[in-house]
PDB file of C-alpha atoms in Angstrom:
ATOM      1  CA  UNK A   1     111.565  11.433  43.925  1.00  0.00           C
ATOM      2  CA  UNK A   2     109.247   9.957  47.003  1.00  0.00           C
ATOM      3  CA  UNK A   3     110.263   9.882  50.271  1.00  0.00           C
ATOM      4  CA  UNK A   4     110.570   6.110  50.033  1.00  0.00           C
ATOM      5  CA  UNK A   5     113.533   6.028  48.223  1.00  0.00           C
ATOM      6  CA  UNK A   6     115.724   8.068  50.016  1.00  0.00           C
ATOM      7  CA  UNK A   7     118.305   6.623  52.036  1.00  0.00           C
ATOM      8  CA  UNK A   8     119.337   7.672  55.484  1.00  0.00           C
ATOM      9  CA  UNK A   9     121.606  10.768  55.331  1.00  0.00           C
ATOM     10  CA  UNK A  10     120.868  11.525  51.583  1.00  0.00           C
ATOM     11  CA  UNK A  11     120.370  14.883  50.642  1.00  0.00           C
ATOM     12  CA  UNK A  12     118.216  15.323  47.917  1.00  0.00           C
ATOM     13  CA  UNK A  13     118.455  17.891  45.071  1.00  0.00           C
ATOM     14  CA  UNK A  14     114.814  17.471  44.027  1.00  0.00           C
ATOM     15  CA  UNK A  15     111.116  18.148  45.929  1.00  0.00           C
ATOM     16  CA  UNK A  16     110.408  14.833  47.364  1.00  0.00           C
ATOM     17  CA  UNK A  17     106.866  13.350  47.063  1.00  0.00           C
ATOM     18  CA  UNK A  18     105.600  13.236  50.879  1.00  0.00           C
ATOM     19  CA  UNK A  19     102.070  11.772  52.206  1.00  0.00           C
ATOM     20  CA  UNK A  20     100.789  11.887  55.243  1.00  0.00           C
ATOM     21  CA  UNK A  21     102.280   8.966  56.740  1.00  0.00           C
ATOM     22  CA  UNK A  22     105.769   9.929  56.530  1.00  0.00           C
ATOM     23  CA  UNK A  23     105.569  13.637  56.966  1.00  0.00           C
ATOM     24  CA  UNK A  24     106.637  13.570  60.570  1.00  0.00           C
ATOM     25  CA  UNK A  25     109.584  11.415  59.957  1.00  0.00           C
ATOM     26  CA  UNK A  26     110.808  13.740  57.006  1.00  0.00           C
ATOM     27  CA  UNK A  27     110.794  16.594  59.038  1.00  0.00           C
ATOM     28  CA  UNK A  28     112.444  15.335  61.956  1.00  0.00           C
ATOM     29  CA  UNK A  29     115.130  13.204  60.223  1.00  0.00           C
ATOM     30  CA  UNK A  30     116.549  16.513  58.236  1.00  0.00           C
ATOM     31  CA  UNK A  31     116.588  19.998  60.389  1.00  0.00           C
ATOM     32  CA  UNK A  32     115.601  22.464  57.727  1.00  0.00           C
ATOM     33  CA  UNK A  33     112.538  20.960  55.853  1.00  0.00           C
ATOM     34  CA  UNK A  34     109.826  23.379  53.313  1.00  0.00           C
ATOM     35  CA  UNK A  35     106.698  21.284  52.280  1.00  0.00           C
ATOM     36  CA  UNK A  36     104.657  22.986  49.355  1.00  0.00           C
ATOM     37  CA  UNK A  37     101.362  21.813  50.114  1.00  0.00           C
ATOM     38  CA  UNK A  38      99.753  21.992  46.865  1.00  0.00           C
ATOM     39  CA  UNK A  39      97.628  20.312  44.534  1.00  0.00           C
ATOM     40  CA  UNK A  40      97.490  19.312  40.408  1.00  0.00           C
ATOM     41  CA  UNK A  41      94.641  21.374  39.741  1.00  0.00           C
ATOM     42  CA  UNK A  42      96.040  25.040  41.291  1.00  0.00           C
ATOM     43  CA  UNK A  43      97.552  27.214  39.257  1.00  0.00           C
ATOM     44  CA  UNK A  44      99.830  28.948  41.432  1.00  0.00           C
ATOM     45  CA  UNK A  45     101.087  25.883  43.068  1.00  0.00           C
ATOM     46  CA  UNK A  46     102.402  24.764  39.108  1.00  0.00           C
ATOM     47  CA  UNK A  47     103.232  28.128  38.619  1.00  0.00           C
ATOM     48  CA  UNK A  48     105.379  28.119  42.023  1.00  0.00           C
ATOM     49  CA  UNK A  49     106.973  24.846  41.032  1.00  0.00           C
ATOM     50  CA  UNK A  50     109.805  25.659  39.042  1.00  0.00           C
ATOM     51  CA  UNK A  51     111.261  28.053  42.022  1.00  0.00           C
ATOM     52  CA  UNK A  52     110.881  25.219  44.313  1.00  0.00           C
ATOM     53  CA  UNK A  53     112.734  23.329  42.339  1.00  0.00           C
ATOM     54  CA  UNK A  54     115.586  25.767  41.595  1.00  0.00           C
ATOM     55  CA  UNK A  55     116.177  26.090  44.771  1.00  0.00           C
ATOM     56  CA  UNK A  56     115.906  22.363  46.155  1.00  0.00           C
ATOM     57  CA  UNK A  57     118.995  22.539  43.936  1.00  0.00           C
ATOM     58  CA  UNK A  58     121.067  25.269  45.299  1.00  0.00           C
ATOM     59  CA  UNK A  59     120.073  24.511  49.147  1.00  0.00           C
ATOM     60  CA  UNK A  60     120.634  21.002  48.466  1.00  0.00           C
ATOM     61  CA  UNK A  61     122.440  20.013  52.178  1.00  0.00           C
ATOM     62  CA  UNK A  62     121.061  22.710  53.652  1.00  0.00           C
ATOM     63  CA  UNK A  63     117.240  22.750  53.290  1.00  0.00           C
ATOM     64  CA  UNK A  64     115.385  19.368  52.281  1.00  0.00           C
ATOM     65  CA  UNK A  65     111.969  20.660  50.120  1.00  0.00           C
ATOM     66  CA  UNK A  66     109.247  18.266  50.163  1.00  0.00           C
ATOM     67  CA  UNK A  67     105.524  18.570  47.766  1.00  0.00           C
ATOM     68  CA  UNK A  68     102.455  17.315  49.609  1.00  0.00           C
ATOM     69  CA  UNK A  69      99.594  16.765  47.439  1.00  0.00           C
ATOM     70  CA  UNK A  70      96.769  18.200  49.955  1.00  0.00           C
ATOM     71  CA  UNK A  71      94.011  16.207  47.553  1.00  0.00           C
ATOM     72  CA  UNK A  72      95.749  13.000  48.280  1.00  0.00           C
ATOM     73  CA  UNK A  73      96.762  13.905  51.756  1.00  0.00           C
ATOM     74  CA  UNK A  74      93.722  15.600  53.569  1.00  0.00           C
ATOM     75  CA  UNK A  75      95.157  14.160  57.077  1.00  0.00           C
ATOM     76  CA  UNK A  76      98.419  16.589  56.969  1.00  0.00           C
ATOM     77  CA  UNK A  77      95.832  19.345  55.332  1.00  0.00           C
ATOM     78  CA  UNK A  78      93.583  19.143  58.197  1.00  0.00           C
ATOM     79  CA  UNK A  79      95.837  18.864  60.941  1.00  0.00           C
ATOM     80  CA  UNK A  80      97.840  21.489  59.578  1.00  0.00           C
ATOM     81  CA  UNK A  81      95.221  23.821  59.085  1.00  0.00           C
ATOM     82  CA  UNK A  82      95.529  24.500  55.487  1.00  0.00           C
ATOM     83  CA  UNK A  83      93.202  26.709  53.835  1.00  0.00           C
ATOM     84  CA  UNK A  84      94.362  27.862  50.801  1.00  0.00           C
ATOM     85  CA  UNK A  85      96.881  26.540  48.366  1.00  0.00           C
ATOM     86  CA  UNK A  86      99.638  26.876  47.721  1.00  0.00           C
ATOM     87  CA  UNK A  87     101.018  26.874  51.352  1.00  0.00           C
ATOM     88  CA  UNK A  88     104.578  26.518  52.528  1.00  0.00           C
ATOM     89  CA  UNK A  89     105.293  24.945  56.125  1.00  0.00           C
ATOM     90  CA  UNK A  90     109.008  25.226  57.156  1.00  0.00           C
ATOM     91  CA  UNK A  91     110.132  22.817  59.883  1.00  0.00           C
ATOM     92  CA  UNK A  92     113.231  23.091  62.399  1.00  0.00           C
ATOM     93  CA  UNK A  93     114.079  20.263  63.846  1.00  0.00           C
ATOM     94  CA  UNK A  94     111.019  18.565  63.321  1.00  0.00           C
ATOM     95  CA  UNK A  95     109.214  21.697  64.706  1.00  0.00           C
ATOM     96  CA  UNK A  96     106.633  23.808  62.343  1.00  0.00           C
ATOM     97  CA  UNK A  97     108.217  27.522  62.932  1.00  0.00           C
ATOM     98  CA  UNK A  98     106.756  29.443  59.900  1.00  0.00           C
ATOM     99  CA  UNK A  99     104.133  29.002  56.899  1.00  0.00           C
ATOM    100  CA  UNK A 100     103.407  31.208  54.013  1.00  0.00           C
ATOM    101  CA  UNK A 101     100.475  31.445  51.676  1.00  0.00           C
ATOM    102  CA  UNK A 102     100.057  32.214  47.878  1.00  0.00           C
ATOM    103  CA  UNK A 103     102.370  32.380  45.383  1.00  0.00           C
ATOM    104  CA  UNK A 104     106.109  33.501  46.227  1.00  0.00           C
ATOM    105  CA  UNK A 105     108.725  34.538  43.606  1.00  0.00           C
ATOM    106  CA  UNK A 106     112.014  33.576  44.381  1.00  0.00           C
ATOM    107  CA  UNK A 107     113.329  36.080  46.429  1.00  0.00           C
ATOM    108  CA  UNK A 108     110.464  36.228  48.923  1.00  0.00           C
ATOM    109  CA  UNK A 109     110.524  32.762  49.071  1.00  0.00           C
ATOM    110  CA  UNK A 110     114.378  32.967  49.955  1.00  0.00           C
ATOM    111  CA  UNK A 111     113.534  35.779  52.749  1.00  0.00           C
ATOM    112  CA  UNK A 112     111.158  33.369  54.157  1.00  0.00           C
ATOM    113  CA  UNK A 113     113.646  30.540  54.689  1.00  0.00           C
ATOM    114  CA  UNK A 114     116.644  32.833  56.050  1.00  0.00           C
ATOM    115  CA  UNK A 115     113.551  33.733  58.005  1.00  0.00           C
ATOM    116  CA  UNK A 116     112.847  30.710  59.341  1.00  0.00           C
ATOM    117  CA  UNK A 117     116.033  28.948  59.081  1.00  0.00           C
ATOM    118  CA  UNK A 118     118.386  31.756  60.163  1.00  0.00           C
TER     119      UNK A 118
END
């Protein structure tokens, strides 16, 4: 799903496709947002995917998870600082309050977002 087609107040159960341009309205239009900066060509990141996906589906109304393609989107990369993929940026409120780095099964990956989402 992109960014594009969501509607105002949906909550989606799926990653949605995000590029630099809309980032910063994604993250301030839901208050609990996780992008997976990533790319096609990483292992991890495709290896990551299915967990980010499981759980787009059981935090959907709670947490809004987003997939940024850093190859496509170098503006987000840069200004974000990202260095090695895949990376996770959690937003509050349209805020960045935490990132993580490498790979992540499932339940680190839930510690990280009680972490940063409380």
């Amino acid at each position: 799903m992109k960014f594009k087609d969501l509607k105002q107040g949906d909550f989606p159960a799926v990653p949605v496709e995000v590029g630099d341009p809309e980032l910063p309205e994604l993250t301030k239009r839901y208050a609990a947002v996780v992008v997976d900066c990533w790319a096609p060509w990483c292992g991890p990141c495709r290896a990551m995917g299915p967990t980010i996906d499981e759980l787009a589906r059981e935090q959907k109304g709670k947490v809004v998870f987003a997939k940024l393609n850093t190859d496509d989107n170098e503006e987000s990369a840069m200004k974000f600082k990202i260095m090695a993929i895949p990376t996770l940026l959690f937003f509050k409120k349209g805020e960045l309050v935490d990132r993580t780095t490498g790979l992540l099964q499932k339940k680190q990956l839930e510690a990280a977002i009680k972490k940063a989402f409380g």
